[in-house]
PDB file of C-alpha atoms in Angstrom:
ATOM      1  CA  MET A   1      11.321   3.912 -58.330  1.00  0.00           C
ATOM      2  CA  HIS A   2      15.017   4.291 -57.573  1.00  0.00           C
ATOM      3  CA  LYS A   3      14.378   8.012 -56.946  1.00  0.00           C
ATOM      4  CA  LEU A   4      11.508   7.230 -54.541  1.00  0.00           C
ATOM      5  CA  LEU A   5      13.428   4.652 -52.515  1.00  0.00           C
ATOM      6  CA  PRO A   6      15.318   7.231 -50.350  1.00  0.00           C
ATOM      7  CA  ILE A   7      12.023   8.989 -49.544  1.00  0.00           C
ATOM      8  CA  ILE A   8      10.294   5.704 -48.683  1.00  0.00           C
ATOM      9  CA  LEU A   9      13.235   4.683 -46.505  1.00  0.00           C
ATOM     10  CA  LEU A  10      13.206   8.057 -44.705  1.00  0.00           C
ATOM     11  CA  LEU A  11       9.460   7.810 -44.049  1.00  0.00           C
ATOM     12  CA  SER A  12       9.806   4.243 -42.777  1.00  0.00           C
ATOM     13  CA  LEU A  13      12.483   5.345 -40.304  1.00  0.00           C
ATOM     14  CA  ARG A  14      10.465   8.378 -39.155  1.00  0.00           C
ATOM     15  CA  ALA A  15       7.167   6.525 -38.702  1.00  0.00           C
ATOM     16  CA  PRO A  16       8.101   4.704 -35.458  1.00  0.00           C
ATOM     17  CA  ALA A  17       9.296   7.971 -33.891  1.00  0.00           C
ATOM     18  CA  VAL A  18       6.048   9.736 -34.845  1.00  0.00           C
ATOM     19  CA  MET A  19       3.982   6.855 -33.480  1.00  0.00           C
ATOM     20  CA  ALA A  20       5.991   6.843 -30.235  1.00  0.00           C
ATOM     21  CA  GLN A  21       5.430  10.596 -29.873  1.00  0.00           C
ATOM     22  CA  ALA A  22       1.713  10.167 -30.481  1.00  0.00           C
ATOM     23  CA  ASP A  23       1.505   7.380 -27.876  1.00  0.00           C
ATOM     24  CA  GLU A  24       3.384   9.436 -25.262  1.00  0.00           C
ATOM     25  CA  PRO A  25       0.996  10.386 -22.440  1.00  0.00           C
ATOM     26  CA  PRO A  26       0.394  14.134 -21.988  1.00  0.00           C
ATOM     27  CA  TYR A  27       1.133  13.897 -18.248  1.00  0.00           C
ATOM     28  CA  THR A  28       3.292  11.746 -15.990  1.00  0.00           C
ATOM     29  CA  PHE A  29       2.771  11.104 -12.283  1.00  0.00           C
ATOM     30  CA  GLY A  30       5.246  10.769  -9.435  1.00  0.00           C
ATOM     31  CA  PHE A  31       4.304   9.656  -5.920  1.00  0.00           C
ATOM     32  CA  VAL A  32       6.209  11.209  -3.011  1.00  0.00           C
ATOM     33  CA  PRO A  33       5.570  10.385   0.673  1.00  0.00           C
ATOM     34  CA  ALA A  34       5.863  13.422   2.958  1.00  0.00           C
ATOM     35  CA  SER A  35       5.210  14.571   6.520  1.00  0.00           C
ATOM     36  CA  ILE A  36       4.352  17.963   8.010  1.00  0.00           C
ATOM     37  CA  ALA A  37       4.931  19.011  11.624  1.00  0.00           C
ATOM     38  CA  GLU A  38       3.872  22.441  12.894  1.00  0.00           C
ATOM     39  CA  VAL A  39       3.979  24.321  16.199  1.00  0.00           C
ATOM     40  CA  ASP A  40       1.828  27.458  16.640  1.00  0.00           C
ATOM     41  CA  LEU A  41       1.834  30.128  19.337  1.00  0.00           C
ATOM     42  CA  SER A  42      -1.218  32.410  19.603  1.00  0.00           C
ATOM     43  CA  PHE A  43      -1.409  35.575  21.728  1.00  0.00           C
ATOM     44  CA  ASN A  44      -3.369  38.817  22.132  1.00  0.00           C
ATOM     45  CA  LEU A  45      -1.927  42.054  20.751  1.00  0.00           C
ATOM     46  CA  TYR A  46      -4.549  44.729  21.468  1.00  0.00           C
ATOM     47  CA  LYS A  47      -7.981  43.579  22.645  1.00  0.00           C
ATOM     48  CA  LYS A  48      -9.658  46.943  22.104  1.00  0.00           C
ATOM     49  CA  TRP A  49      -8.896  46.745  18.371  1.00  0.00           C
ATOM     50  CA  HIS A  50      -9.593  42.976  18.220  1.00  0.00           C
ATOM     51  CA  LEU A  51      -6.004  42.311  17.188  1.00  0.00           C
ATOM     52  CA  SER A  52      -4.138  39.115  17.978  1.00  0.00           C
ATOM     53  CA  GLY A  53      -0.960  37.505  16.753  1.00  0.00           C
ATOM     54  CA  GLN A  54       0.284  34.050  15.923  1.00  0.00           C
ATOM     55  CA  THR A  55       3.639  32.542  14.991  1.00  0.00           C
ATOM     56  CA  ASP A  56       3.866  29.229  13.122  1.00  0.00           C
ATOM     57  CA  VAL A  57       6.998  27.097  12.875  1.00  0.00           C
ATOM     58  CA  GLN A  58       6.861  24.229  10.407  1.00  0.00           C
ATOM     59  CA  VAL A  59       9.149  21.392   9.304  1.00  0.00           C
ATOM     60  CA  VAL A  60       8.369  19.386   6.163  1.00  0.00           C
ATOM     61  CA  THR A  61      10.095  16.105   5.359  1.00  0.00           C
ATOM     62  CA  GLN A  62       9.707  13.824   2.375  1.00  0.00           C
ATOM     63  CA  GLY A  63      10.874  10.713   0.578  1.00  0.00           C
ATOM     64  CA  SER A  64      11.303  10.489  -3.175  1.00  0.00           C
ATOM     65  CA  TYR A  65       9.861   8.611  -6.126  1.00  0.00           C
ATOM     66  CA  THR A  66      11.712   5.478  -4.990  1.00  0.00           C
ATOM     67  CA  GLU A  67      12.256   6.226  -1.274  1.00  0.00           C
ATOM     68  CA  HIS A  68       9.032   5.403   0.602  1.00  0.00           C
ATOM     69  CA  ASN A  69      10.051   6.842   3.955  1.00  0.00           C
ATOM     70  CA  PRO A  70       8.250  10.210   4.457  1.00  0.00           C
ATOM     71  CA  PHE A  71      10.947  11.265   6.973  1.00  0.00           C
ATOM     72  CA  ALA A  72      13.963  10.511   4.745  1.00  0.00           C
ATOM     73  CA  TYR A  73      14.837  14.116   3.774  1.00  0.00           C
ATOM     74  CA  VAL A  74      14.080  17.544   5.232  1.00  0.00           C
ATOM     75  CA  GLN A  75      12.301  19.490   2.501  1.00  0.00           C
ATOM     76  CA  ARG A  76      11.813  22.863   4.205  1.00  0.00           C
ATOM     77  CA  PHE A  77      11.815  24.866   7.417  1.00  0.00           C
ATOM     78  CA  VAL A  78       9.178  27.604   7.699  1.00  0.00           C
ATOM     79  CA  VAL A  79       8.632  30.535  10.077  1.00  0.00           C
ATOM     80  CA  ARG A  80       5.317  32.324   9.561  1.00  0.00           C
ATOM     81  CA  PRO A  81       4.116  35.239  11.773  1.00  0.00           C
ATOM     82  CA  TRP A  82       0.504  36.507  11.522  1.00  0.00           C
ATOM     83  CA  ILE A  83      -1.492  39.563  12.601  1.00  0.00           C
ATOM     84  CA  ILE A  84      -5.190  38.669  12.940  1.00  0.00           C
ATOM     85  CA  TYR A  85      -8.201  40.997  13.052  1.00  0.00           C
ATOM     86  CA  SER A  86     -11.390  39.453  14.499  1.00  0.00           C
ATOM     87  CA  GLY A  87     -13.638  42.488  14.951  1.00  0.00           C
ATOM     88  CA  LEU A  88     -16.201  41.299  12.366  1.00  0.00           C
ATOM     89  CA  GLU A  89     -18.852  38.688  13.112  1.00  0.00           C
ATOM     90  CA  ARG A  90     -17.819  35.254  11.754  1.00  0.00           C
ATOM     91  CA  VAL A  91     -14.996  36.836   9.741  1.00  0.00           C
ATOM     92  CA  LYS A  92     -11.259  36.983  10.428  1.00  0.00           C
ATOM     93  CA  ILE A  93      -8.646  38.824   8.388  1.00  0.00           C
ATOM     94  CA  TYR A  94      -5.009  37.691   8.416  1.00  0.00           C
ATOM     95  CA  LEU A  95      -1.845  39.500   7.370  1.00  0.00           C
ATOM     96  CA  GLY A  96       1.208  37.292   7.254  1.00  0.00           C
ATOM     97  CA  TYR A  97       4.788  36.818   6.177  1.00  0.00           C
ATOM     98  CA  ALA A  98       6.450  33.451   5.598  1.00  0.00           C
ATOM     99  CA  ARG A  99      10.116  32.580   5.374  1.00  0.00           C
ATOM    100  CA  ASN A 100      10.563  29.212   3.628  1.00  0.00           C
ATOM    101  CA  GLN A 101      14.034  27.732   3.635  1.00  0.00           C
ATOM    102  CA  LYS A 102      13.838  24.975   1.020  1.00  0.00           C
ATOM    103  CA  TYR A 103      16.487  22.273   0.868  1.00  0.00           C
ATOM    104  CA  ALA A 104      17.740  20.249  -2.072  1.00  0.00           C
ATOM    105  CA  VAL A 105      16.299  16.758  -2.500  1.00  0.00           C
ATOM    106  CA  ASP A 106      18.040  15.531  -5.641  1.00  0.00           C
ATOM    107  CA  LYS A 107      16.104  12.272  -5.887  1.00  0.00           C
ATOM    108  CA  ALA A 108      12.848  14.208  -6.115  1.00  0.00           C
ATOM    109  CA  GLY A 109      14.142  17.021  -8.332  1.00  0.00           C
ATOM    110  CA  ASN A 110      13.987  19.688  -5.600  1.00  0.00           C
ATOM    111  CA  TYR A 111      16.620  22.435  -5.533  1.00  0.00           C
ATOM    112  CA  GLU A 112      17.724  24.609  -2.612  1.00  0.00           C
ATOM    113  CA  THR A 113      16.358  28.140  -2.420  1.00  0.00           C
ATOM    114  CA  LEU A 114      15.042  30.710   0.044  1.00  0.00           C
ATOM    115  CA  GLU A 115      11.431  31.659  -0.580  1.00  0.00           C
ATOM    116  CA  ARG A 116       9.601  34.559   1.051  1.00  0.00           C
ATOM    117  CA  ARG A 117       5.834  35.132   0.975  1.00  0.00           C
ATOM    118  CA  LEU A 118       3.542  38.052   1.707  1.00  0.00           C
ATOM    119  CA  ILE A 119       0.051  36.844   2.591  1.00  0.00           C
ATOM    120  CA  VAL A 120      -3.457  38.316   2.933  1.00  0.00           C
ATOM    121  CA  MET A 121      -6.218  35.920   3.974  1.00  0.00           C
ATOM    122  CA  GLY A 122      -9.899  36.154   4.820  1.00  0.00           C
ATOM    123  CA  ALA A 123     -11.788  33.406   6.659  1.00  0.00           C
ATOM    124  CA  TYR A 124     -15.557  33.067   7.080  1.00  0.00           C
ATOM    125  CA  SER A 125     -17.110  30.499   9.430  1.00  0.00           C
ATOM    126  CA  GLN A 126     -20.705  29.329   9.818  1.00  0.00           C
ATOM    127  CA  ASN A 127     -22.137  27.511  12.806  1.00  0.00           C
ATOM    128  CA  MET A 128     -23.826  24.148  12.337  1.00  0.00           C
ATOM    129  CA  PRO A 129     -25.809  22.118  14.910  1.00  0.00           C
ATOM    130  CA  LYS A 130     -22.777  19.962  15.741  1.00  0.00           C
ATOM    131  CA  GLY A 131     -19.844  21.775  14.207  1.00  0.00           C
ATOM    132  CA  THR A 132     -18.776  24.565  11.887  1.00  0.00           C
ATOM    133  CA  MET A 133     -18.224  25.110   8.185  1.00  0.00           C
ATOM    134  CA  PHE A 134     -15.561  27.506   6.952  1.00  0.00           C
ATOM    135  CA  GLU A 135     -14.325  29.097   3.744  1.00  0.00           C
ATOM    136  CA  GLN A 136     -10.978  30.802   3.215  1.00  0.00           C
ATOM    137  CA  VAL A 137      -9.525  32.896   0.424  1.00  0.00           C
ATOM    138  CA  ARG A 138      -5.786  33.509   0.559  1.00  0.00           C
ATOM    139  CA  PHE A 139      -3.710  35.693  -1.751  1.00  0.00           C
ATOM    140  CA  GLU A 140       0.059  35.414  -1.490  1.00  0.00           C
ATOM    141  CA  VAL A 141       3.071  36.562  -3.453  1.00  0.00           C
ATOM    142  CA  LYS A 142       6.140  34.306  -3.514  1.00  0.00           C
ATOM    143  CA  PHE A 143       9.662  35.704  -3.984  1.00  0.00           C
ATOM    144  CA  PHE A 144      12.493  33.257  -4.736  1.00  0.00           C
ATOM    145  CA  ASP A 145      15.323  32.356  -7.107  1.00  0.00           C
ATOM    146  CA  ASP A 146      14.611  29.490  -9.493  1.00  0.00           C
ATOM    147  CA  ARG A 147      17.039  26.628 -10.191  1.00  0.00           C
ATOM    148  CA  ASN A 148      18.869  28.832 -12.731  1.00  0.00           C
ATOM    149  CA  GLY A 149      19.371  31.645 -10.220  1.00  0.00           C
ATOM    150  CA  VAL A 150      16.735  33.894 -11.826  1.00  0.00           C
ATOM    151  CA  ALA A 151      14.696  35.972  -9.364  1.00  0.00           C
ATOM    152  CA  ARG A 152      11.006  35.098  -9.605  1.00  0.00           C
ATOM    153  CA  THR A 153       7.851  36.758  -8.297  1.00  0.00           C
ATOM    154  CA  VAL A 154       4.831  34.452  -8.413  1.00  0.00           C
ATOM    155  CA  PRO A 155       1.378  35.544  -7.175  1.00  0.00           C
ATOM    156  CA  ARG A 156      -0.852  32.709  -6.021  1.00  0.00           C
ATOM    157  CA  LEU A 157      -4.556  32.485  -5.166  1.00  0.00           C
ATOM    158  CA  ARG A 158      -5.788  29.842  -2.733  1.00  0.00           C
ATOM    159  CA  ALA A 159      -9.353  28.849  -1.826  1.00  0.00           C
ATOM    160  CA  ARG A 160     -10.186  26.407   0.975  1.00  0.00           C
ATOM    161  CA  TYR A 161     -13.455  24.843   2.093  1.00  0.00           C
ATOM    162  CA  GLY A 162     -13.694  22.813   5.283  1.00  0.00           C
ATOM    163  CA  ILE A 163     -16.022  21.241   7.836  1.00  0.00           C
ATOM    164  CA  ASN A 164     -15.445  20.625  11.544  1.00  0.00           C
ATOM    165  CA  HIS A 165     -17.518  17.967  13.334  1.00  0.00           C
ATOM    166  CA  TYR A 166     -17.700  18.291  17.113  1.00  0.00           C
ATOM    167  CA  LEU A 167     -17.314  14.865  18.726  1.00  0.00           C
ATOM    168  CA  LYS A 168     -19.214  13.747  21.817  1.00  0.00           C
ATOM    169  CA  GLN A 169     -17.550  13.489  25.226  1.00  0.00           C
ATOM    170  CA  LYS A 170     -18.927  10.687  27.373  1.00  0.00           C
ATOM    171  CA  LYS A 171     -16.562  10.919  30.354  1.00  0.00           C
ATOM    172  CA  GLU A 172     -16.949  13.590  32.995  1.00  0.00           C
ATOM    173  CA  ARG A 173     -13.199  14.237  33.088  1.00  0.00           C
ATOM    174  CA  PRO A 174     -11.887  13.258  29.647  1.00  0.00           C
ATOM    175  CA  PHE A 175      -8.213  13.378  28.750  1.00  0.00           C
ATOM    176  CA  PHE A 176      -9.006  15.240  25.511  1.00  0.00           C
ATOM    177  CA  ILE A 177     -11.172  18.372  25.717  1.00  0.00           C
ATOM    178  CA  ALA A 178     -13.561  19.443  22.925  1.00  0.00           C
ATOM    179  CA  PRO A 179     -12.460  16.878  20.292  1.00  0.00           C
ATOM    180  CA  ASN A 180     -13.138  17.453  16.589  1.00  0.00           C
ATOM    181  CA  MET A 181     -12.971  15.573  13.306  1.00  0.00           C
ATOM    182  CA  SER A 182     -12.206  17.918  10.416  1.00  0.00           C
ATOM    183  CA  TYR A 183     -11.839  17.887   6.656  1.00  0.00           C
ATOM    184  CA  TYR A 184     -10.829  20.473   4.094  1.00  0.00           C
ATOM    185  CA  ALA A 185     -10.158  20.743   0.364  1.00  0.00           C
ATOM    186  CA  GLU A 186      -7.984  23.503  -1.098  1.00  0.00           C
ATOM    187  CA  LEU A 187      -7.306  24.678  -4.644  1.00  0.00           C
ATOM    188  CA  MET A 188      -4.298  26.849  -5.568  1.00  0.00           C
ATOM    189  CA  LEU A 189      -3.765  28.768  -8.794  1.00  0.00           C
ATOM    190  CA  LYS A 190      -0.468  30.442  -9.678  1.00  0.00           C
ATOM    191  CA  PHE A 191       0.128  33.426 -11.971  1.00  0.00           C
ATOM    192  CA  PRO A 192       3.812  33.344 -13.004  1.00  0.00           C
ATOM    193  CA  SER A 193       5.529  34.784 -16.049  1.00  0.00           C
ATOM    194  CA  LYS A 194       5.120  32.669 -19.194  1.00  0.00           C
ATOM    195  CA  GLU A 195       8.795  31.776 -19.437  1.00  0.00           C
ATOM    196  CA  TYR A 196       8.715  30.268 -15.932  1.00  0.00           C
ATOM    197  CA  ALA A 197       5.454  28.295 -16.157  1.00  0.00           C
ATOM    198  CA  LYS A 198       2.613  28.327 -18.662  1.00  0.00           C
ATOM    199  CA  GLU A 199      -0.053  26.586 -16.596  1.00  0.00           C
ATOM    200  CA  ARG A 200      -2.191  28.328 -13.974  1.00  0.00           C
ATOM    201  CA  PHE A 201      -3.028  25.203 -11.975  1.00  0.00           C
ATOM    202  CA  ASP A 202      -0.660  24.681  -9.048  1.00  0.00           C
ATOM    203  CA  ILE A 203      -1.991  22.428  -6.254  1.00  0.00           C
ATOM    204  CA  PHE A 204      -5.137  20.613  -5.201  1.00  0.00           C
ATOM    205  CA  ARG A 205      -4.921  19.512  -1.569  1.00  0.00           C
ATOM    206  CA  GLN A 206      -7.118  17.501   0.800  1.00  0.00           C
ATOM    207  CA  SER A 207      -6.683  16.723   4.479  1.00  0.00           C
ATOM    208  CA  VAL A 208      -8.530  14.827   7.211  1.00  0.00           C
ATOM    209  CA  TYR A 209      -7.497  15.259  10.840  1.00  0.00           C
ATOM    210  CA  TYR A 210      -8.463  14.880  14.487  1.00  0.00           C
ATOM    211  CA  SER A 211      -7.937  17.743  16.943  1.00  0.00           C
ATOM    212  CA  ALA A 212      -8.574  18.238  20.645  1.00  0.00           C
ATOM    213  CA  GLY A 213      -7.428  20.153  23.702  1.00  0.00           C
ATOM    214  CA  ILE A 214      -5.158  18.861  26.442  1.00  0.00           C
ATOM    215  CA  THR A 215      -5.927  22.015  28.438  1.00  0.00           C
ATOM    216  CA  GLN A 216      -7.839  25.174  27.550  1.00  0.00           C
ATOM    217  CA  ASN A 217      -4.554  26.622  26.305  1.00  0.00           C
ATOM    218  CA  PHE A 218      -2.819  23.652  24.673  1.00  0.00           C
ATOM    219  CA  HIS A 219      -4.280  21.826  21.658  1.00  0.00           C
ATOM    220  CA  ILE A 220      -3.096  19.041  19.362  1.00  0.00           C
ATOM    221  CA  MET A 221      -3.921  17.901  15.842  1.00  0.00           C
ATOM    222  CA  ALA A 222      -3.040  14.749  13.878  1.00  0.00           C
ATOM    223  CA  GLY A 223      -4.158  13.511  10.486  1.00  0.00           C
ATOM    224  CA  VAL A 224      -3.212  12.782   6.890  1.00  0.00           C
ATOM    225  CA  ILE A 225      -2.774  14.925   3.807  1.00  0.00           C
ATOM    226  CA  ALA A 226      -2.816  14.217   0.072  1.00  0.00           C
ATOM    227  CA  GLN A 227      -2.174  16.686  -2.721  1.00  0.00           C
ATOM    228  CA  MET A 228      -1.584  16.844  -6.442  1.00  0.00           C
ATOM    229  CA  GLN A 229       0.846  19.478  -7.740  1.00  0.00           C
ATOM    230  CA  LEU A 230       1.768  20.311 -11.330  1.00  0.00           C
ATOM    231  CA  ARG A 231       5.459  21.008 -11.862  1.00  0.00           C
ATOM    232  CA  THR A 232       6.539  24.096 -13.781  1.00  0.00           C
ATOM    233  CA  ASN A 233       7.249  22.006 -16.903  1.00  0.00           C
ATOM    234  CA  GLY A 234       3.481  21.556 -17.227  1.00  0.00           C
ATOM    235  CA  LYS A 235       3.816  17.812 -17.827  1.00  0.00           C
ATOM    236  CA  GLN A 236       4.355  16.117 -14.461  1.00  0.00           C
ATOM    237  CA  PHE A 237       2.068  15.836 -11.469  1.00  0.00           C
ATOM    238  CA  ASP A 238       3.638  15.074  -8.097  1.00  0.00           C
ATOM    239  CA  ILE A 239       1.312  13.325  -5.643  1.00  0.00           C
ATOM    240  CA  TYR A 240       2.365  14.066  -2.056  1.00  0.00           C
ATOM    241  CA  TYR A 241       0.803  12.025   0.749  1.00  0.00           C
ATOM    242  CA  GLY A 242       1.519  11.312   4.399  1.00  0.00           C
ATOM    243  CA  PRO A 243       0.974  12.215   8.054  1.00  0.00           C
ATOM    244  CA  ILE A 244       0.539  15.702   9.498  1.00  0.00           C
ATOM    245  CA  MET A 245       0.757  16.881  13.105  1.00  0.00           C
ATOM    246  CA  ALA A 246       0.358  20.261  14.800  1.00  0.00           C
ATOM    247  CA  LEU A 247       0.627  21.620  18.343  1.00  0.00           C
ATOM    248  CA  LYS A 248      -0.866  24.967  19.317  1.00  0.00           C
ATOM    249  CA  TYR A 249      -0.542  26.970  22.507  1.00  0.00           C
ATOM    250  CA  ASN A 250      -2.907  29.891  23.146  1.00  0.00           C
ATOM    251  CA  PHE A 251      -1.760  32.368  25.807  1.00  0.00           C
ATOM    252  CA  HIS A 252      -5.448  33.162  26.281  1.00  0.00           C
ATOM    253  CA  HIS A 253      -8.005  30.458  27.135  1.00  0.00           C
ATOM    254  CA  LYS A 254      -9.698  28.865  24.148  1.00  0.00           C
ATOM    255  CA  GLY A 255     -12.236  26.147  24.771  1.00  0.00           C
ATOM    256  CA  ARG A 256     -12.159  24.680  21.261  1.00  0.00           C
ATOM    257  CA  GLU A 257      -9.464  24.788  18.570  1.00  0.00           C
ATOM    258  CA  THR A 258     -10.178  23.390  15.090  1.00  0.00           C
ATOM    259  CA  PHE A 259      -6.954  24.352  13.226  1.00  0.00           C
ATOM    260  CA  ASP A 260      -8.898  25.863  10.310  1.00  0.00           C
ATOM    261  CA  HIS A 261      -5.945  27.639   8.716  1.00  0.00           C
ATOM    262  CA  VAL A 262      -3.177  25.140   9.492  1.00  0.00           C
ATOM    263  CA  ASP A 263      -0.949  25.136   6.403  1.00  0.00           C
ATOM    264  CA  GLY A 264      -0.088  21.981   4.493  1.00  0.00           C
ATOM    265  CA  GLY A 265       3.385  22.941   3.303  1.00  0.00           C
ATOM    266  CA  ALA A 266       4.445  20.054   1.049  1.00  0.00           C
ATOM    267  CA  ASP A 267       5.338  21.402  -2.397  1.00  0.00           C
TER     268      ASP A 267
END
């Protein structure tokens, strides 16, 4: 027995640690309030070839796990130009580039880096009796330095499904023109190297918003967004939630604007 006592003592000391490890949840969750503000400019490039352009400017702010103010810290500043081809019925093809200046938010574990993206997107819309339904597939490649200064190239695939409901206008001269109530859900999968992140799941995002025109050229959008993102450690989900707002000016008349491809940039 005196020879077994050290083994028994060792096992008794190890048992609580093993039990604690077994009881440890596989995932943890952090809740982060955030806000997204975007301004878009749309213009014709070459009508004969059905080419148009658009430039998006976006500012994302956020709180932290303990700071509940969604405007407490600036998370990123984005400039995103597009070239759009609309020569196919119900289909639009987008080529884009995005420059994301990300800022450090220590309380939320965010580090400062400059991220660039090359983007190809296809959008298909279907008319409904009182609205439209749309599907989008977006492929983008992200170039950035991680928190250790290692250059990373991360391809990402995004799929979005949304519905726009056209709202009735009772007044002859309403303040808002062609109002809409819209909803979309978006899934994003990333394909990084194994040493950077092992999981393919990146973000699941949902948004509900109201949009309308002030004039035939100037349109506004306001709503809320909620998303769940898995961090690169594969163990923590960050839940971002908060208000979103967008302004869009079309240099050509557009009777109705539904903001189908407005980008929720909180991540």
